[in-house]
PDB file of C-alpha atoms in Angstrom:
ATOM      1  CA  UNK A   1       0.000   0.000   0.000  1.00 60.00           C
ATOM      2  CA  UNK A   2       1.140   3.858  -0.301  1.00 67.00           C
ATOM      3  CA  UNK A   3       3.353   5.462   2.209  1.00 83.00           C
ATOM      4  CA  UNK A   4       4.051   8.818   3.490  1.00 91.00           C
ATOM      5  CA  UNK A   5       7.509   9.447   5.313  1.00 95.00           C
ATOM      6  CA  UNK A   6       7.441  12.043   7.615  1.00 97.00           C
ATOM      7  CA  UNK A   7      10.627  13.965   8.763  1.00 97.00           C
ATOM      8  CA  UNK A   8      12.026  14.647  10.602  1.00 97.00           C
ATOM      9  CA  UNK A   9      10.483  12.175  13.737  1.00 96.00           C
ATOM     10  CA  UNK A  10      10.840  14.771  16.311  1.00 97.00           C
ATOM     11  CA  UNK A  11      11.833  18.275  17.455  1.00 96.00           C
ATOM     12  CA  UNK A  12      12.773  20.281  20.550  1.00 96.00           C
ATOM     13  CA  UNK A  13      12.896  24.041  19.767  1.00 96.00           C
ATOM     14  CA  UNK A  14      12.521  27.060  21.460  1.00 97.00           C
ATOM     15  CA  UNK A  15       9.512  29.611  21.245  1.00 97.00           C
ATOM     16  CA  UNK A  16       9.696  31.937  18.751  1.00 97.00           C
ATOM     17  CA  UNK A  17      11.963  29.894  16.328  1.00 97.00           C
ATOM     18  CA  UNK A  18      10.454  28.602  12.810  1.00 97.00           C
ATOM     19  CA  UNK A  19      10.064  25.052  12.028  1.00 97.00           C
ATOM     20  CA  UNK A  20       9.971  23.108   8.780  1.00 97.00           C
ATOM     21  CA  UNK A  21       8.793  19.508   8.412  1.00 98.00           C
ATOM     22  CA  UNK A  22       8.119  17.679   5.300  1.00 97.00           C
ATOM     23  CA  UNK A  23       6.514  14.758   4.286  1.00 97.00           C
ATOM     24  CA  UNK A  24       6.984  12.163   1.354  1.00 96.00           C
ATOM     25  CA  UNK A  25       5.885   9.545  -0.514  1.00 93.00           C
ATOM     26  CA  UNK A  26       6.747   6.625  -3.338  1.00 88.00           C
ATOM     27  CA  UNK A  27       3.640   7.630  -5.216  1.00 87.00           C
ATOM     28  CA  UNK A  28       1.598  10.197  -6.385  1.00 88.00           C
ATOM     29  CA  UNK A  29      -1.077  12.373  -4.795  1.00 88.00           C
ATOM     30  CA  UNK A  30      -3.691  14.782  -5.598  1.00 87.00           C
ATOM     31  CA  UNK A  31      -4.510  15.944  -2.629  1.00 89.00           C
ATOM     32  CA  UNK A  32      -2.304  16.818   0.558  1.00 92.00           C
ATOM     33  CA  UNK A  33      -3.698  17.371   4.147  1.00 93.00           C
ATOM     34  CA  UNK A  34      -1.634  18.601   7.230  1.00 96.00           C
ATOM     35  CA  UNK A  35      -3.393  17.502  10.443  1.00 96.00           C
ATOM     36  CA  UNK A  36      -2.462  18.390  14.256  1.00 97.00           C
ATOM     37  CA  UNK A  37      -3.125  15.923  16.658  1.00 96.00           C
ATOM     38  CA  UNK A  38      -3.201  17.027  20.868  1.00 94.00           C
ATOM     39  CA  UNK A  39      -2.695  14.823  23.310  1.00 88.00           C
ATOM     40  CA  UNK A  40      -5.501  12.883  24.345  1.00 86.00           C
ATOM     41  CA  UNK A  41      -7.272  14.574  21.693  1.00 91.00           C
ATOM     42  CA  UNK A  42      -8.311  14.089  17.654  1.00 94.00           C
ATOM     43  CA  UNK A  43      -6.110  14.933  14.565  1.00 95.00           C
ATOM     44  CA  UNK A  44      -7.684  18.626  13.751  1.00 94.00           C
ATOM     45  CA  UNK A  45      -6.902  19.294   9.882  1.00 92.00           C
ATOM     46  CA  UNK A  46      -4.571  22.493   9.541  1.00 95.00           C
ATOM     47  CA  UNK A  47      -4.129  23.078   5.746  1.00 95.00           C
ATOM     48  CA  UNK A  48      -5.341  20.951   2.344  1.00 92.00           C
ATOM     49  CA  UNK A  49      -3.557  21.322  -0.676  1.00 94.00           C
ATOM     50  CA  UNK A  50      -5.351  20.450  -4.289  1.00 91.00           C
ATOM     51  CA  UNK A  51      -2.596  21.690  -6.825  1.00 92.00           C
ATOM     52  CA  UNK A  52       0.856  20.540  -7.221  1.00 93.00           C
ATOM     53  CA  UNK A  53       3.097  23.853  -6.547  1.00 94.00           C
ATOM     54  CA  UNK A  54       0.408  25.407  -4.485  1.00 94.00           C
ATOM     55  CA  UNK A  55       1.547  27.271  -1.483  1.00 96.00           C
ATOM     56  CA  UNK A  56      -1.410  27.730   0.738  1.00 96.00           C
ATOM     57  CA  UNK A  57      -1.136  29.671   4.379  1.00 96.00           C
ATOM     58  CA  UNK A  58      -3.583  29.366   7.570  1.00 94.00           C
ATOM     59  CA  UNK A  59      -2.026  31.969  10.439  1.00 96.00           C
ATOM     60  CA  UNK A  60       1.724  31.322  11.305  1.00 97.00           C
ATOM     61  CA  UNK A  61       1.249  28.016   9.291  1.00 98.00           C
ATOM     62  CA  UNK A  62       2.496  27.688   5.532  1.00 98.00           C
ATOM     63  CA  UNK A  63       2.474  24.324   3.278  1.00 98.00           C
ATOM     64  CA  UNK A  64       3.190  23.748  -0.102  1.00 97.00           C
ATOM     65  CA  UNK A  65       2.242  20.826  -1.997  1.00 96.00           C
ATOM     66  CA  UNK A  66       5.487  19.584  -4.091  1.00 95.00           C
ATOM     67  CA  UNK A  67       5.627  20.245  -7.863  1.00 95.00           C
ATOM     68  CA  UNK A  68       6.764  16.346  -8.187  1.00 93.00           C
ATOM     69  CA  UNK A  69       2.975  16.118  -6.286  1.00 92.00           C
ATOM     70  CA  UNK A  70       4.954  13.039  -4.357  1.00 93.00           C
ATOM     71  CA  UNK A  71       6.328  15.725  -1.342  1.00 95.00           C
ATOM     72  CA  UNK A  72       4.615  18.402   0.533  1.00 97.00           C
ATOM     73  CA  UNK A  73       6.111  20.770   3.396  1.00 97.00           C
ATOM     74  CA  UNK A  74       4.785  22.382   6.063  1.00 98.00           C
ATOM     75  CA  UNK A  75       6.165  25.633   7.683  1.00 98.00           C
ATOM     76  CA  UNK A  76       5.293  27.501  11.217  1.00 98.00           C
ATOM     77  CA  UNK A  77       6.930  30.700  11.627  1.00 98.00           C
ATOM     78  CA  UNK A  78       7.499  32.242  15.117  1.00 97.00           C
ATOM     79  CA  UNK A  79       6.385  29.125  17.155  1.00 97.00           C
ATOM     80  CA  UNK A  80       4.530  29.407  20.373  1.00 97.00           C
ATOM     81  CA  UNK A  81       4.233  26.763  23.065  1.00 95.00           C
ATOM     82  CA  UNK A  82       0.672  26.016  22.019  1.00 95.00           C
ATOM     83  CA  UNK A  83       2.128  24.279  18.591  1.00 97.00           C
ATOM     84  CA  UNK A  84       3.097  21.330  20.828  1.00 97.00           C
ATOM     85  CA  UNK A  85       1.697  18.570  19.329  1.00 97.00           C
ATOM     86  CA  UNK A  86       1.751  15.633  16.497  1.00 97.00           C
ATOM     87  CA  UNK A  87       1.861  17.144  12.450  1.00 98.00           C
ATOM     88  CA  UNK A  88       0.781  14.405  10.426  1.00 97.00           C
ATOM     89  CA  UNK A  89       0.561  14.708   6.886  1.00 96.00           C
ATOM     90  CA  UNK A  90      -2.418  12.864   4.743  1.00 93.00           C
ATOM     91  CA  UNK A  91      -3.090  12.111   1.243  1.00 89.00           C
ATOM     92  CA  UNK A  92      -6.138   9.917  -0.537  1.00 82.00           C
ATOM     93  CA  UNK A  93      -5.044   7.216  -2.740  1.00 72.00           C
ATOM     94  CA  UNK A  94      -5.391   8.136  -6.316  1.00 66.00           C
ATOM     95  CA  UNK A  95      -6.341   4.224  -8.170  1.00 63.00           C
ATOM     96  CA  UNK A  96      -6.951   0.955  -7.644  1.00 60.00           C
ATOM     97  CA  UNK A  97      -7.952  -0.481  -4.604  1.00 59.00           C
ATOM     98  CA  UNK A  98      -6.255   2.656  -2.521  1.00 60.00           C
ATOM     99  CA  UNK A  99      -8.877   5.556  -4.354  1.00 62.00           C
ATOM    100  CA  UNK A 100     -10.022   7.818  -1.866  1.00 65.00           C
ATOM    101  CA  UNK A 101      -8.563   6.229   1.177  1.00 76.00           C
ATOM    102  CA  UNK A 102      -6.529   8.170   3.298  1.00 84.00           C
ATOM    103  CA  UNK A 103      -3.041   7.317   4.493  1.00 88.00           C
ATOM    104  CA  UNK A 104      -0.927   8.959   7.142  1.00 93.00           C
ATOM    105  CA  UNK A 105       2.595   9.181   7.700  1.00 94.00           C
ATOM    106  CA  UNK A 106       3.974   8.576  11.248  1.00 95.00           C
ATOM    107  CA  UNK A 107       4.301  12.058  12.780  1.00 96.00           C
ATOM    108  CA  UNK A 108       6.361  14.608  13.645  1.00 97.00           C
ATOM    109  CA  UNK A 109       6.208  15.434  17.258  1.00 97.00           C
ATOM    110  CA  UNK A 110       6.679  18.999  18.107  1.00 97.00           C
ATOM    111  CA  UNK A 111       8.120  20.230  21.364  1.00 97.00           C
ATOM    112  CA  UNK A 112       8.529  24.268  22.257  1.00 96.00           C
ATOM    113  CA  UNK A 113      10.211  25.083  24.783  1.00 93.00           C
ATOM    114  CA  UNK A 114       9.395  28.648  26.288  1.00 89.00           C
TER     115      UNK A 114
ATOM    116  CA  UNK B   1     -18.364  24.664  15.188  1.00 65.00           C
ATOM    117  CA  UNK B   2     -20.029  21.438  14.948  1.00 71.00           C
ATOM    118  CA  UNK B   3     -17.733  18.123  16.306  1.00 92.00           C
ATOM    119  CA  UNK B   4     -17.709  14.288  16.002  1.00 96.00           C
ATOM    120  CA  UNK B   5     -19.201  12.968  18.922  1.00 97.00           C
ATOM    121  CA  UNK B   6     -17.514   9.746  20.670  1.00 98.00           C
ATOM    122  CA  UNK B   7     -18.099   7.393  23.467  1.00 97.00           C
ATOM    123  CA  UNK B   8     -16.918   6.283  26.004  1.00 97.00           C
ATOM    124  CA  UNK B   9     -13.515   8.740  25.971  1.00 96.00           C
ATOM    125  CA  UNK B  10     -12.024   6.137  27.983  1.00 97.00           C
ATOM    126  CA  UNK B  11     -11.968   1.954  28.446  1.00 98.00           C
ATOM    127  CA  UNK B  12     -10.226  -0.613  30.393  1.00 98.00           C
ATOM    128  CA  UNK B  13     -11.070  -4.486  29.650  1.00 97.00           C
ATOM    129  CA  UNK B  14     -10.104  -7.214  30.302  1.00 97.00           C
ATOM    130  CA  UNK B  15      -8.596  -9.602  27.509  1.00 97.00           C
ATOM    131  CA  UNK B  16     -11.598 -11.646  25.883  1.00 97.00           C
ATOM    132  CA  UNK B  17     -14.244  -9.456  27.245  1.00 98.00           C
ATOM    133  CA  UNK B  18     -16.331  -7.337  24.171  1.00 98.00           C
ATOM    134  CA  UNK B  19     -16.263  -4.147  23.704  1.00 98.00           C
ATOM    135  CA  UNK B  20     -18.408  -1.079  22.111  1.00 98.00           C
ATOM    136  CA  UNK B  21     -17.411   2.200  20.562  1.00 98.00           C
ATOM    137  CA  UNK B  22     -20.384   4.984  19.272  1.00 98.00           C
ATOM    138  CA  UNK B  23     -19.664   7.817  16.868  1.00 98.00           C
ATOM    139  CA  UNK B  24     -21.931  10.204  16.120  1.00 97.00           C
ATOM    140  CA  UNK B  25     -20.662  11.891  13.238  1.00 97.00           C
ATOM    141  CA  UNK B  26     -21.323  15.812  11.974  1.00 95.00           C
ATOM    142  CA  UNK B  27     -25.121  15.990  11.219  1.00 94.00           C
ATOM    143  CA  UNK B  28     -24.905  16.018   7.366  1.00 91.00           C
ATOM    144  CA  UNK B  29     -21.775  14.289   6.585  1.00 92.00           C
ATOM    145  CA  UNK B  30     -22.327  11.145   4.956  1.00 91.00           C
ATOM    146  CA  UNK B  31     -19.221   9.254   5.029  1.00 91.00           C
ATOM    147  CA  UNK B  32     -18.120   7.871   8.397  1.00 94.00           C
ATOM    148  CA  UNK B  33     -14.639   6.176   8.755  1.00 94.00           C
ATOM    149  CA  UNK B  34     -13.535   3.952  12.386  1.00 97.00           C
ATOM    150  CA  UNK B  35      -9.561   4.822  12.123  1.00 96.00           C
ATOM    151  CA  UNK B  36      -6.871   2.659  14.778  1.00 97.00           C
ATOM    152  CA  UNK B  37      -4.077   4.797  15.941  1.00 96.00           C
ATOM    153  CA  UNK B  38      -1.172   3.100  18.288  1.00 95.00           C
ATOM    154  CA  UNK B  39       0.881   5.261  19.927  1.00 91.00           C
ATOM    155  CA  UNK B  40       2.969   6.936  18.078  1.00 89.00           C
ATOM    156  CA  UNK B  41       2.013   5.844  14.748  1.00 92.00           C
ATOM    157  CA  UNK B  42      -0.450   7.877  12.335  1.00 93.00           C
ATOM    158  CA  UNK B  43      -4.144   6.509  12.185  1.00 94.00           C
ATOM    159  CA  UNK B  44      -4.814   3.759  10.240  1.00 94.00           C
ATOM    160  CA  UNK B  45      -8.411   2.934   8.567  1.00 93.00           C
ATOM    161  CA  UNK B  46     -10.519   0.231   9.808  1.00 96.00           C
ATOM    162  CA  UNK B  47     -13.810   0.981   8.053  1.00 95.00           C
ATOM    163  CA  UNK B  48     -15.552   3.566   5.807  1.00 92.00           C
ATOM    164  CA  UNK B  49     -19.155   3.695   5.390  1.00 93.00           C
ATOM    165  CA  UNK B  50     -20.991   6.017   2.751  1.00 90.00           C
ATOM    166  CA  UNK B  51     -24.857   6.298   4.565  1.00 92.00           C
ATOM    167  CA  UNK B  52     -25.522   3.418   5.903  1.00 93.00           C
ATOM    168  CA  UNK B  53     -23.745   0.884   3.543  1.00 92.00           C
ATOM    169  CA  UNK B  54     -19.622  -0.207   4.538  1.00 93.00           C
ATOM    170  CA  UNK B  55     -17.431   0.767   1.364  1.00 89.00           C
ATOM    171  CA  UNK B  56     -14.261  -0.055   2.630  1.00 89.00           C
ATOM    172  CA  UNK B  57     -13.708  -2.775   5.609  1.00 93.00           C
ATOM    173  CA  UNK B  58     -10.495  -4.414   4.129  1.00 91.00           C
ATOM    174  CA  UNK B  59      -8.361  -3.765   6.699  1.00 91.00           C
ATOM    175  CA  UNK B  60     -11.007  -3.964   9.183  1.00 95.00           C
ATOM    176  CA  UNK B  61     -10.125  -7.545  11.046  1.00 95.00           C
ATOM    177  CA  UNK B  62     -13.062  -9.135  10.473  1.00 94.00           C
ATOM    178  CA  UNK B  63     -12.625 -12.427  12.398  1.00 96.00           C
ATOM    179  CA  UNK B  64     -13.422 -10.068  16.033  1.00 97.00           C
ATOM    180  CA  UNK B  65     -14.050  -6.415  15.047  1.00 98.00           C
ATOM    181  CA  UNK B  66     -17.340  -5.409  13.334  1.00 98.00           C
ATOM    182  CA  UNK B  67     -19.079  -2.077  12.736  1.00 98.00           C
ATOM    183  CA  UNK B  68     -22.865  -1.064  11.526  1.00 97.00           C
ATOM    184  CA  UNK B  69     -24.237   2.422  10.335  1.00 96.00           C
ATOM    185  CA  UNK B  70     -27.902   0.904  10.369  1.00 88.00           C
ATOM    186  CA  UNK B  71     -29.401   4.479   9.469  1.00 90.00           C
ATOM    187  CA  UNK B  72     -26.780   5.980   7.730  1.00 88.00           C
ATOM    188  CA  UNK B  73     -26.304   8.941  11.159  1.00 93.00           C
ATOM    189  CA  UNK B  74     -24.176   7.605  14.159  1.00 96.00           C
ATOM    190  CA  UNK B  75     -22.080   3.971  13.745  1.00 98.00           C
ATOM    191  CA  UNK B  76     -20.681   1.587  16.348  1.00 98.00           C
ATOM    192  CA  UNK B  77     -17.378  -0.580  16.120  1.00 98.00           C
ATOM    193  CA  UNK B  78     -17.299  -3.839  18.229  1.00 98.00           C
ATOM    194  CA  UNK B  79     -14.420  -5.943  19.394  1.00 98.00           C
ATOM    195  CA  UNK B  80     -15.620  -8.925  20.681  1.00 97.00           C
ATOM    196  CA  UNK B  81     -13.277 -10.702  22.136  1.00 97.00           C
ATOM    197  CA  UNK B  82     -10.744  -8.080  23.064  1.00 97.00           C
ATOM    198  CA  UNK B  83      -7.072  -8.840  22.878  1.00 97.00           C
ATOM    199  CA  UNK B  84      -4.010  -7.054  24.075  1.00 97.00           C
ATOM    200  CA  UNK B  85      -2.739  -5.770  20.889  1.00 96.00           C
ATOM    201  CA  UNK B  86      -5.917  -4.279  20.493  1.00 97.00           C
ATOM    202  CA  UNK B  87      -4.745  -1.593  22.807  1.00 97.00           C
ATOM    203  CA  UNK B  88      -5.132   1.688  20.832  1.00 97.00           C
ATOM    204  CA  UNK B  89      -7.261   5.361  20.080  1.00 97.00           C
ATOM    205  CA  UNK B  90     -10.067   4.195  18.175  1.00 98.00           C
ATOM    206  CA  UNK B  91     -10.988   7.189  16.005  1.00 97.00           C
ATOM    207  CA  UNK B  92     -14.705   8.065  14.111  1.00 97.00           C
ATOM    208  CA  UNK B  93     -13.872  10.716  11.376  1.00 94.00           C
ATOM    209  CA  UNK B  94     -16.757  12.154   9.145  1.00 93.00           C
ATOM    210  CA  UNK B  95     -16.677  14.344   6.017  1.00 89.00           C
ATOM    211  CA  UNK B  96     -19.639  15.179   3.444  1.00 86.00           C
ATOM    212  CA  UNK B  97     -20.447  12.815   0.140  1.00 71.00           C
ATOM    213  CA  UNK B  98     -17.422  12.684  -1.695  1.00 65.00           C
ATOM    214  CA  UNK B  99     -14.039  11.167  -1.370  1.00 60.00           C
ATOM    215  CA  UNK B 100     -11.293  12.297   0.803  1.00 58.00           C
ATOM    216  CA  UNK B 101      -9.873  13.948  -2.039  1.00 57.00           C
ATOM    217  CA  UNK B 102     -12.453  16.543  -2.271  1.00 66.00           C
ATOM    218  CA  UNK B 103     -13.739  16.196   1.113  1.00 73.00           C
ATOM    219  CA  UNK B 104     -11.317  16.612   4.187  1.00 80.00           C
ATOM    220  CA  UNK B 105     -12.224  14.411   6.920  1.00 87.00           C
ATOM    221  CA  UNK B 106     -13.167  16.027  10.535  1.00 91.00           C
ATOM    222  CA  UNK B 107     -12.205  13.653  13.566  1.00 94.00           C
ATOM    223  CA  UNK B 108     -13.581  13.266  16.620  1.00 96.00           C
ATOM    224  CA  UNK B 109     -11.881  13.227  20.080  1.00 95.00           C
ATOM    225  CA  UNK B 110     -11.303   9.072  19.945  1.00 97.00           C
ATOM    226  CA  UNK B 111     -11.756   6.319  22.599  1.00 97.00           C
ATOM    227  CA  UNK B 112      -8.637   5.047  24.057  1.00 97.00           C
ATOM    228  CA  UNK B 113      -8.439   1.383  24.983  1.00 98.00           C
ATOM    229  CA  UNK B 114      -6.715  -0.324  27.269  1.00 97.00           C
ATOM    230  CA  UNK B 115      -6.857  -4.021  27.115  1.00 98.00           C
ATOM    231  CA  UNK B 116      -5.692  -5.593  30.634  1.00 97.00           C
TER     232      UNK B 116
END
């Protein structure tokens, strides 16, 4: 089945730096999603992307979806302590048996220090 | 703004017992998914149901786990019997007719299950 590879796995940084995660995958996708996830809590969905190149904002939050439309990045500028959490990047299969259905990569956890 | 509904938040049981999970989804939406999350790995789909009929159950292990949307609104996944490696956030996720391409899904707040 399809893949996503998150990177990196985990990060300690301190408040008001800028962080950069990205996310990849063996095949092709149409759509990409950036979810949050709190602890104890549901993933909340941050940012979807529809168009390969697009670079789409939400707040302090920037992603782009990869012109190869197999990569995707997501960007948070000026972090706070309340952007602890899990980023996981999504994408729906595009054929076959995988159409539609979502995959997830493994996370990247997110610790700010203040 | 309007939430998936889940319950119970939280479940102990012991191994072999059954247990029940209830999502009630967004009022509208009418795709409902049951996603499996172990710690520290990204959910994974169990079952998607489009109104009241399953579309996807696959990876849904069908030998102890089932899961009904008899009206098409709120669903409920059973294990029956539990086992220890079915220790885990049990997610319900809704989004509106469509596929997740064109739809986003919304998740609820999960049901985390400990299996003693």
């Amino acid at each position: 089945g399809q893949q996503l590879n998150q990177s990196p796995q985990s990060m300690f940084i301190q408040e008001g730096e800028d962080v950069s995660m990205n996310c990849t995958s063996s095949s092709i996708f149409n759509t990409w999603l950036w979810y949050k996830q709190d602890p104890g809590e549901g993933p909340v969905l941050l940012i979807a992307l529809y168009k390969a190149g697009e670079l789409t904002s939400n707040g302090r939050l920037t992603a782009q979806f990869g012109i190869t439309r197999k990569d995707s990045f997501l960007n948070i500028s000026a972090s706070i302590p309340s952007d602890v959490g899990i980023y996981f990047c999504a994408g729906p299969g595009t054929g076959g048996t995988s159409y539609g259905k979502l995959t997830f990569g493994q996370g990247t956890i997110l610790t700010v220090h203040p | 703004e309007a939430e998936v509904a889940q319950s119970p938040r939280y479940k102990i049981t012991e191994k072999s017992q059954a247990v029940a999970f209830w999502c009630d989804p967004i009022s509208g939406h009418a795709t409902l998914y049951w996603y499996r999350q172990i710690l520290g790995q990204g959910p994974e789909l169990l079952v998607q149901f489009q109104d009241e009929s399953v579309v996807d159950d696959s990876q849904l292990p069908k030998d102890r786990f089932s899961a009904e949307r008899l009206k098409g609104v709120d669903s409920t996944l059973k294990i029956q019997p539990a086992e220890l490696g079915d220790s885990a956030m049990y997610l319900c996720a809704s989004s509106p007719r469509g596929p997740a391409q064109i739809s986003p899904l919304h998740f609820g707040n999960g049901t985390r299950l400990t299996v003693t």
